[in-house]
Amino acid sequence: MERTFKVLRFDPEKDKKPYLQEYQVPARDGMTVLEGLFYIQRRLDPSLAFRFSCRGSVCGSCAMNINGRNRLACETQVSSLRGVIKARPLGHFKVLRDLVVDLDDFWEKYKRVRPSLIPSSPPPEKERLQTPEERGGIGDTVDCILCANCHGSCTVTGTDREYLGPAALLKTDRFLRDSRDGAGDERLRIVDGVHGIWRCHTILSCQEVCPKELSPTSSIMEIRKRVVKKRGSDGR
């Protein structure tokens, strides 16, 4: 059975504007959208550009908009989609070519929140210990694969270029929860502003498209609680 793919094509070096190109792809049981794109690239049109790496829902490279929803192409089954399969690049990003977007701004915001452990004490002889209960406090915030699906679906990132975005703020929450981290005050200072935690409109669009079923919105609310509590303890 053949399925119709409509893929957004755009090469800024030669195209004046994006356009949808149609392809017929022979579908089979278990085929993913990523496999369909591979078929197009290898059998029909080698000029098609898209990102991929692990093919196992781990790296997040193949994030794109499929039939109006941000998803990972490697885990989206062709059989789960009705009608024409439309593949477009993630929104709110500059398109470099076809389904490939410029993620430099996304990574800049990610780096801004200092996404690594910052201990307050010298390195121990072996390792920094953590009890099961302390590890449990971090929850599933460690599962973010930085696919940028949330960033591309957030209404605020589309209108405020300075907004840190849901992925960076979720990562901030991840380290605020970590008992081994000693930079809590600095982390709160970085995100406490009009382009940080207070810019979120709690629409939950980030949560709806997360392939790992995480909730950046919940993380943002938790950080807000920490900020308010700290202000109270500081007498502000």
PDB file of C-alpha atoms in Angstrom:
ATOM      1  CA  MET A   1       0.000   0.000   0.000  1.00  0.00           C
ATOM      2  CA  GLU A   2       1.365   3.392  -0.941  1.00  0.00           C
ATOM      3  CA  ARG A   3       1.123   6.409   1.347  1.00  0.00           C
ATOM      4  CA  THR A   4       1.384   9.998   0.216  1.00  0.00           C
ATOM      5  CA  PHE A   5       4.068  12.104   1.886  1.00  0.00           C
ATOM      6  CA  LYS A   6       4.022  15.875   1.525  1.00  0.00           C
ATOM      7  CA  VAL A   7       7.328  17.315   2.700  1.00  0.00           C
ATOM      8  CA  LEU A   8       8.111  20.982   3.108  1.00  0.00           C
ATOM      9  CA  ARG A   9      11.039  21.865   0.877  1.00  0.00           C
ATOM     10  CA  PHE A  10      13.109  25.004   1.129  1.00  0.00           C
ATOM     11  CA  ASP A  11      16.643  25.810   0.095  1.00  0.00           C
ATOM     12  CA  PRO A  12      17.340  29.475   0.921  1.00  0.00           C
ATOM     13  CA  GLU A  13      20.088  29.570  -1.700  1.00  0.00           C
ATOM     14  CA  LYS A  14      17.670  28.993  -4.568  1.00  0.00           C
ATOM     15  CA  ASP A  15      14.051  29.083  -3.333  1.00  0.00           C
ATOM     16  CA  LYS A  16      12.113  32.289  -2.783  1.00  0.00           C
ATOM     17  CA  LYS A  17       9.686  30.605  -0.387  1.00  0.00           C
ATOM     18  CA  PRO A  18       8.943  27.152   1.054  1.00  0.00           C
ATOM     19  CA  TYR A  19       6.725  24.704  -0.810  1.00  0.00           C
ATOM     20  CA  LEU A  20       5.274  21.222  -0.253  1.00  0.00           C
ATOM     21  CA  GLN A  21       6.509  18.417  -2.479  1.00  0.00           C
ATOM     22  CA  GLU A  22       4.547  15.198  -2.824  1.00  0.00           C
ATOM     23  CA  TYR A  23       5.984  11.675  -2.859  1.00  0.00           C
ATOM     24  CA  GLN A  24       4.464   8.201  -3.018  1.00  0.00           C
ATOM     25  CA  VAL A  25       6.016   5.819  -0.503  1.00  0.00           C
ATOM     26  CA  PRO A  26       5.273   2.065  -0.291  1.00  0.00           C
ATOM     27  CA  ALA A  27       4.236   1.522   3.323  1.00  0.00           C
ATOM     28  CA  ARG A  28       4.637  -1.646   5.364  1.00  0.00           C
ATOM     29  CA  ASP A  29       3.745  -2.739   8.872  1.00  0.00           C
ATOM     30  CA  GLY A  30       5.986  -1.104  11.445  1.00  0.00           C
ATOM     31  CA  MET A  31       7.270   1.619   9.128  1.00  0.00           C
ATOM     32  CA  THR A  32       8.095   4.926  10.811  1.00  0.00           C
ATOM     33  CA  VAL A  33       7.963   8.371   9.265  1.00  0.00           C
ATOM     34  CA  LEU A  34      11.758   8.476   9.444  1.00  0.00           C
ATOM     35  CA  GLU A  35      11.946   5.312   7.364  1.00  0.00           C
ATOM     36  CA  GLY A  36       9.585   6.896   4.876  1.00  0.00           C
ATOM     37  CA  LEU A  37      11.879   9.904   4.610  1.00  0.00           C
ATOM     38  CA  PHE A  38      14.832   7.586   4.085  1.00  0.00           C
ATOM     39  CA  TYR A  39      12.951   5.915   1.227  1.00  0.00           C
ATOM     40  CA  ILE A  40      12.329   9.296  -0.389  1.00  0.00           C
ATOM     41  CA  GLN A  41      15.945  10.364   0.000  1.00  0.00           C
ATOM     42  CA  ARG A  42      17.438   7.104  -1.231  1.00  0.00           C
ATOM     43  CA  ARG A  43      14.960   6.134  -3.963  1.00  0.00           C
ATOM     44  CA  LEU A  44      13.136   9.268  -5.100  1.00  0.00           C
ATOM     45  CA  ASP A  45      14.949  12.501  -4.247  1.00  0.00           C
ATOM     46  CA  PRO A  46      18.497  12.530  -2.830  1.00  0.00           C
ATOM     47  CA  SER A  47      18.318  16.292  -2.310  1.00  0.00           C
ATOM     48  CA  LEU A  48      15.907  15.949   0.634  1.00  0.00           C
ATOM     49  CA  ALA A  49      17.533  17.137   3.891  1.00  0.00           C
ATOM     50  CA  PHE A  50      16.610  16.057   7.419  1.00  0.00           C
ATOM     51  CA  ARG A  51      18.377  15.220  10.682  1.00  0.00           C
ATOM     52  CA  PHE A  52      18.642  11.826  12.344  1.00  0.00           C
ATOM     53  CA  SER A  53      21.030   9.858  14.504  1.00  0.00           C
ATOM     54  CA  CYS A  54      20.018   7.115  16.964  1.00  0.00           C
ATOM     55  CA  ARG A  55      16.709   6.059  15.352  1.00  0.00           C
ATOM     56  CA  GLY A  56      15.623   4.924  18.817  1.00  0.00           C
ATOM     57  CA  SER A  57      13.938   7.948  20.455  1.00  0.00           C
ATOM     58  CA  VAL A  58      17.056   8.797  22.443  1.00  0.00           C
ATOM     59  CA  CYS A  59      18.918  11.595  20.647  1.00  0.00           C
ATOM     60  CA  GLY A  60      16.001  13.827  19.606  1.00  0.00           C
ATOM     61  CA  SER A  61      17.641  14.712  16.276  1.00  0.00           C
ATOM     62  CA  CYS A  62      14.665  13.808  14.091  1.00  0.00           C
ATOM     63  CA  ALA A  63      12.185  16.135  15.809  1.00  0.00           C
ATOM     64  CA  MET A  64       9.836  17.737  13.296  1.00  0.00           C
ATOM     65  CA  ASN A  65       6.218  18.695  12.792  1.00  0.00           C
ATOM     66  CA  ILE A  66       4.240  15.732  11.475  1.00  0.00           C
ATOM     67  CA  ASN A  67       0.575  16.231  10.586  1.00  0.00           C
ATOM     68  CA  GLY A  68       0.376  19.376  12.683  1.00  0.00           C
ATOM     69  CA  ARG A  69       2.081  18.035  15.811  1.00  0.00           C
ATOM     70  CA  ASN A  70       5.719  18.114  16.884  1.00  0.00           C
ATOM     71  CA  ARG A  71       7.019  14.548  17.122  1.00  0.00           C
ATOM     72  CA  LEU A  72      10.054  12.331  16.694  1.00  0.00           C
ATOM     73  CA  ALA A  73      10.016  10.875  13.195  1.00  0.00           C
ATOM     74  CA  CYS A  74      11.822   7.736  14.381  1.00  0.00           C
ATOM     75  CA  GLU A  75       9.011   6.719  16.733  1.00  0.00           C
ATOM     76  CA  THR A  76       5.997   7.929  14.755  1.00  0.00           C
ATOM     77  CA  GLN A  77       4.347   4.999  13.009  1.00  0.00           C
ATOM     78  CA  VAL A  78       3.044   5.638   9.509  1.00  0.00           C
ATOM     79  CA  SER A  79       0.036   3.447  10.340  1.00  0.00           C
ATOM     80  CA  SER A  80      -0.929   5.811  13.194  1.00  0.00           C
ATOM     81  CA  LEU A  81      -1.420   8.734  10.807  1.00  0.00           C
ATOM     82  CA  ARG A  82      -4.526   9.262   8.728  1.00  0.00           C
ATOM     83  CA  GLY A  83      -4.534  10.551   5.187  1.00  0.00           C
ATOM     84  CA  VAL A  84      -1.597  12.425   3.734  1.00  0.00           C
ATOM     85  CA  ILE A  85       1.539  12.496   5.883  1.00  0.00           C
ATOM     86  CA  LYS A  86       2.802  16.073   6.062  1.00  0.00           C
ATOM     87  CA  ALA A  87       6.302  16.693   7.370  1.00  0.00           C
ATOM     88  CA  ARG A  88       7.423  20.206   8.206  1.00  0.00           C
ATOM     89  CA  PRO A  89      10.353  21.646  10.207  1.00  0.00           C
ATOM     90  CA  LEU A  90       9.880  22.677  13.844  1.00  0.00           C
ATOM     91  CA  GLY A  91       8.302  26.094  14.269  1.00  0.00           C
ATOM     92  CA  HIS A  92       9.999  29.216  15.699  1.00  0.00           C
ATOM     93  CA  PHE A  93      13.351  28.272  14.165  1.00  0.00           C
ATOM     94  CA  LYS A  94      15.134  29.498  11.066  1.00  0.00           C
ATOM     95  CA  VAL A  95      14.991  26.841   8.353  1.00  0.00           C
ATOM     96  CA  LEU A  96      18.446  25.954   7.054  1.00  0.00           C
ATOM     97  CA  ARG A  97      17.136  23.545   4.454  1.00  0.00           C
ATOM     98  CA  ASP A  98      13.971  21.455   4.129  1.00  0.00           C
ATOM     99  CA  LEU A  99      13.371  19.827   7.553  1.00  0.00           C
ATOM    100  CA  VAL A 100      16.638  21.044   9.095  1.00  0.00           C
ATOM    101  CA  VAL A 101      16.415  24.060  11.411  1.00  0.00           C
ATOM    102  CA  ASP A 102      19.028  26.277  13.030  1.00  0.00           C
ATOM    103  CA  LEU A 103      19.245  25.275  16.716  1.00  0.00           C
ATOM    104  CA  ASP A 104      21.978  27.726  17.707  1.00  0.00           C
ATOM    105  CA  ASP A 105      19.569  29.926  19.680  1.00  0.00           C
ATOM    106  CA  PHE A 106      18.105  26.881  21.451  1.00  0.00           C
ATOM    107  CA  TRP A 107      21.554  25.735  22.557  1.00  0.00           C
ATOM    108  CA  GLU A 108      22.587  29.247  23.582  1.00  0.00           C
ATOM    109  CA  LYS A 109      19.632  29.437  25.963  1.00  0.00           C
ATOM    110  CA  TYR A 110      20.402  25.949  27.227  1.00  0.00           C
ATOM    111  CA  LYS A 111      23.990  26.952  28.033  1.00  0.00           C
ATOM    112  CA  ARG A 112      22.783  30.120  29.741  1.00  0.00           C
ATOM    113  CA  VAL A 113      21.166  28.143  32.586  1.00  0.00           C
ATOM    114  CA  ARG A 114      24.472  26.324  33.292  1.00  0.00           C
ATOM    115  CA  PRO A 115      23.170  22.779  32.670  1.00  0.00           C
ATOM    116  CA  SER A 116      25.714  20.822  34.697  1.00  0.00           C
ATOM    117  CA  LEU A 117      26.383  19.937  38.307  1.00  0.00           C
ATOM    118  CA  ILE A 118      28.010  22.793  40.261  1.00  0.00           C
ATOM    119  CA  PRO A 119      29.047  21.370  43.655  1.00  0.00           C
ATOM    120  CA  SER A 120      29.700  23.610  46.644  1.00  0.00           C
ATOM    121  CA  SER A 121      32.466  21.412  48.062  1.00  0.00           C
ATOM    122  CA  PRO A 122      35.780  20.027  46.740  1.00  0.00           C
ATOM    123  CA  PRO A 123      35.673  16.738  44.814  1.00  0.00           C
ATOM    124  CA  PRO A 124      35.498  13.687  47.114  1.00  0.00           C
ATOM    125  CA  GLU A 125      37.977  10.831  46.932  1.00  0.00           C
ATOM    126  CA  LYS A 126      35.572   8.600  45.011  1.00  0.00           C
ATOM    127  CA  GLU A 127      32.130  10.014  44.246  1.00  0.00           C
ATOM    128  CA  ARG A 128      29.387  12.294  45.509  1.00  0.00           C
ATOM    129  CA  LEU A 129      26.952   9.983  47.226  1.00  0.00           C
ATOM    130  CA  GLN A 130      23.218  10.316  46.957  1.00  0.00           C
ATOM    131  CA  THR A 131      20.550   8.300  48.752  1.00  0.00           C
ATOM    132  CA  PRO A 132      17.734   6.634  46.804  1.00  0.00           C
ATOM    133  CA  GLU A 133      15.372   9.174  48.339  1.00  0.00           C
ATOM    134  CA  GLU A 134      17.528  12.083  47.165  1.00  0.00           C
ATOM    135  CA  ARG A 135      17.732  10.605  43.678  1.00  0.00           C
ATOM    136  CA  GLY A 136      13.980  10.130  43.724  1.00  0.00           C
ATOM    137  CA  GLY A 137      13.567  13.845  44.337  1.00  0.00           C
ATOM    138  CA  ILE A 138      15.020  14.578  40.918  1.00  0.00           C
ATOM    139  CA  GLY A 139      12.227  12.549  39.348  1.00  0.00           C
ATOM    140  CA  ASP A 140      11.981  12.191  35.587  1.00  0.00           C
ATOM    141  CA  THR A 141      13.478  15.612  34.820  1.00  0.00           C
ATOM    142  CA  VAL A 142      16.685  13.804  33.831  1.00  0.00           C
ATOM    143  CA  ASP A 143      14.862  12.134  30.930  1.00  0.00           C
ATOM    144  CA  CYS A 144      14.802  15.226  28.694  1.00  0.00           C
ATOM    145  CA  ILE A 145      16.547  14.426  25.379  1.00  0.00           C
ATOM    146  CA  LEU A 146      16.716  18.066  24.212  1.00  0.00           C
ATOM    147  CA  CYS A 147      14.787  17.392  21.014  1.00  0.00           C
ATOM    148  CA  ALA A 148      13.389  20.982  21.036  1.00  0.00           C
ATOM    149  CA  ASN A 149       9.846  19.798  20.368  1.00  0.00           C
ATOM    150  CA  CYS A 150       8.698  21.824  23.370  1.00  0.00           C
ATOM    151  CA  HIS A 151      10.600  24.913  22.253  1.00  0.00           C
ATOM    152  CA  GLY A 152       9.073  24.689  18.790  1.00  0.00           C
ATOM    153  CA  SER A 153       5.525  24.374  20.127  1.00  0.00           C
ATOM    154  CA  CYS A 154       5.682  27.055  22.833  1.00  0.00           C
ATOM    155  CA  THR A 155       3.675  30.160  21.973  1.00  0.00           C
ATOM    156  CA  VAL A 156       6.073  32.370  23.919  1.00  0.00           C
ATOM    157  CA  THR A 157       9.263  31.284  22.146  1.00  0.00           C
ATOM    158  CA  GLY A 158       7.557  32.314  18.928  1.00  0.00           C
ATOM    159  CA  THR A 159       7.036  35.888  20.133  1.00  0.00           C
ATOM    160  CA  ASP A 160       9.829  36.536  22.651  1.00  0.00           C
ATOM    161  CA  ARG A 161      13.300  35.819  21.304  1.00  0.00           C
ATOM    162  CA  GLU A 162      14.831  36.321  24.765  1.00  0.00           C
ATOM    163  CA  TYR A 163      12.622  33.770  26.517  1.00  0.00           C
ATOM    164  CA  LEU A 164      14.745  30.934  27.892  1.00  0.00           C
ATOM    165  CA  GLY A 165      12.193  28.359  26.818  1.00  0.00           C
ATOM    166  CA  PRO A 166      10.689  25.222  28.383  1.00  0.00           C
ATOM    167  CA  ALA A 167      13.659  22.888  27.831  1.00  0.00           C
ATOM    168  CA  ALA A 168      16.183  25.188  29.518  1.00  0.00           C
ATOM    169  CA  LEU A 169      13.832  25.846  32.429  1.00  0.00           C
ATOM    170  CA  LEU A 170      13.109  22.147  32.913  1.00  0.00           C
ATOM    171  CA  LYS A 171      16.869  21.542  33.004  1.00  0.00           C
ATOM    172  CA  THR A 172      17.171  24.260  35.664  1.00  0.00           C
ATOM    173  CA  ASP A 173      14.591  22.436  37.778  1.00  0.00           C
ATOM    174  CA  ARG A 174      16.537  19.196  37.316  1.00  0.00           C
ATOM    175  CA  PHE A 175      19.631  20.673  39.008  1.00  0.00           C
ATOM    176  CA  LEU A 176      17.686  22.586  41.649  1.00  0.00           C
ATOM    177  CA  ARG A 177      16.317  19.204  42.750  1.00  0.00           C
ATOM    178  CA  ASP A 178      19.755  17.565  42.867  1.00  0.00           C
ATOM    179  CA  SER A 179      21.103  17.219  46.420  1.00  0.00           C
ATOM    180  CA  ARG A 180      24.689  17.280  45.083  1.00  0.00           C
ATOM    181  CA  ASP A 181      24.351  20.717  43.481  1.00  0.00           C
ATOM    182  CA  GLY A 182      25.403  23.846  45.333  1.00  0.00           C
ATOM    183  CA  ALA A 183      24.431  26.603  42.907  1.00  0.00           C
ATOM    184  CA  GLY A 184      20.750  26.934  43.742  1.00  0.00           C
ATOM    185  CA  ASP A 185      20.802  30.670  44.381  1.00  0.00           C
ATOM    186  CA  GLU A 186      22.666  31.351  41.150  1.00  0.00           C
ATOM    187  CA  ARG A 187      20.272  29.181  39.161  1.00  0.00           C
ATOM    188  CA  LEU A 188      17.277  31.023  40.582  1.00  0.00           C
ATOM    189  CA  ARG A 189      18.881  34.361  39.757  1.00  0.00           C
ATOM    190  CA  ILE A 190      19.389  33.310  36.124  1.00  0.00           C
ATOM    191  CA  VAL A 191      15.767  32.314  35.533  1.00  0.00           C
ATOM    192  CA  ASP A 192      13.995  34.860  37.773  1.00  0.00           C
ATOM    193  CA  GLY A 193      13.007  37.473  35.222  1.00  0.00           C
ATOM    194  CA  VAL A 194      10.534  38.540  32.547  1.00  0.00           C
ATOM    195  CA  HIS A 195      12.284  36.328  29.992  1.00  0.00           C
ATOM    196  CA  GLY A 196      12.474  33.400  32.402  1.00  0.00           C
ATOM    197  CA  ILE A 197       9.975  31.632  34.634  1.00  0.00           C
ATOM    198  CA  TRP A 198       7.529  34.555  34.730  1.00  0.00           C
ATOM    199  CA  ARG A 199       7.070  34.583  30.960  1.00  0.00           C
ATOM    200  CA  CYS A 200       5.426  31.147  30.777  1.00  0.00           C
ATOM    201  CA  HIS A 201       1.689  31.313  30.027  1.00  0.00           C
ATOM    202  CA  THR A 202       1.008  27.760  31.319  1.00  0.00           C
ATOM    203  CA  ILE A 203      -0.713  26.701  28.081  1.00  0.00           C
ATOM    204  CA  LEU A 204       0.894  23.222  28.387  1.00  0.00           C
ATOM    205  CA  SER A 205       1.731  22.955  24.690  1.00  0.00           C
ATOM    206  CA  CYS A 206       5.267  21.915  25.695  1.00  0.00           C
ATOM    207  CA  GLN A 207       3.910  19.049  27.778  1.00  0.00           C
ATOM    208  CA  GLU A 208       1.635  17.837  24.985  1.00  0.00           C
ATOM    209  CA  VAL A 209       4.487  17.284  22.519  1.00  0.00           C
ATOM    210  CA  CYS A 210       7.194  15.891  24.819  1.00  0.00           C
ATOM    211  CA  PRO A 211       8.178  12.406  23.577  1.00  0.00           C
ATOM    212  CA  LYS A 212       9.207  11.463  27.128  1.00  0.00           C
ATOM    213  CA  GLU A 213       5.932  12.729  28.646  1.00  0.00           C
ATOM    214  CA  LEU A 214       7.690  15.326  30.786  1.00  0.00           C
ATOM    215  CA  SER A 215       6.084  18.537  31.996  1.00  0.00           C
ATOM    216  CA  PRO A 216       8.270  21.641  31.598  1.00  0.00           C
ATOM    217  CA  THR A 217       5.301  23.678  32.812  1.00  0.00           C
ATOM    218  CA  SER A 218       5.284  21.828  36.131  1.00  0.00           C
ATOM    219  CA  SER A 219       9.014  22.445  36.469  1.00  0.00           C
ATOM    220  CA  ILE A 220       8.495  26.151  35.843  1.00  0.00           C
ATOM    221  CA  MET A 221       5.798  26.262  38.534  1.00  0.00           C
ATOM    222  CA  GLU A 222       8.137  24.526  40.981  1.00  0.00           C
ATOM    223  CA  ILE A 223      10.876  27.062  40.280  1.00  0.00           C
ATOM    224  CA  ARG A 224       8.412  29.901  40.842  1.00  0.00           C
ATOM    225  CA  LYS A 225       7.616  28.442  44.273  1.00  0.00           C
ATOM    226  CA  ARG A 226      11.323  28.348  45.107  1.00  0.00           C
ATOM    227  CA  VAL A 227      11.770  31.963  44.038  1.00  0.00           C
ATOM    228  CA  VAL A 228       8.805  33.162  46.093  1.00  0.00           C
ATOM    229  CA  LYS A 229      10.029  31.192  49.131  1.00  0.00           C
ATOM    230  CA  LYS A 230      13.521  32.629  48.806  1.00  0.00           C
ATOM    231  CA  ARG A 231      12.193  36.163  48.515  1.00  0.00           C
ATOM    232  CA  GLY A 232      10.261  35.583  51.729  1.00  0.00           C
ATOM    233  CA  SER A 233      13.318  34.273  53.552  1.00  0.00           C
ATOM    234  CA  ASP A 234      15.337  37.252  52.284  1.00  0.00           C
ATOM    235  CA  GLY A 235      12.716  39.629  53.661  1.00  0.00           C
ATOM    236  CA  ARG A 236      11.695  40.966  50.273  1.00  0.00           C
TER     237      ARG A 236
END
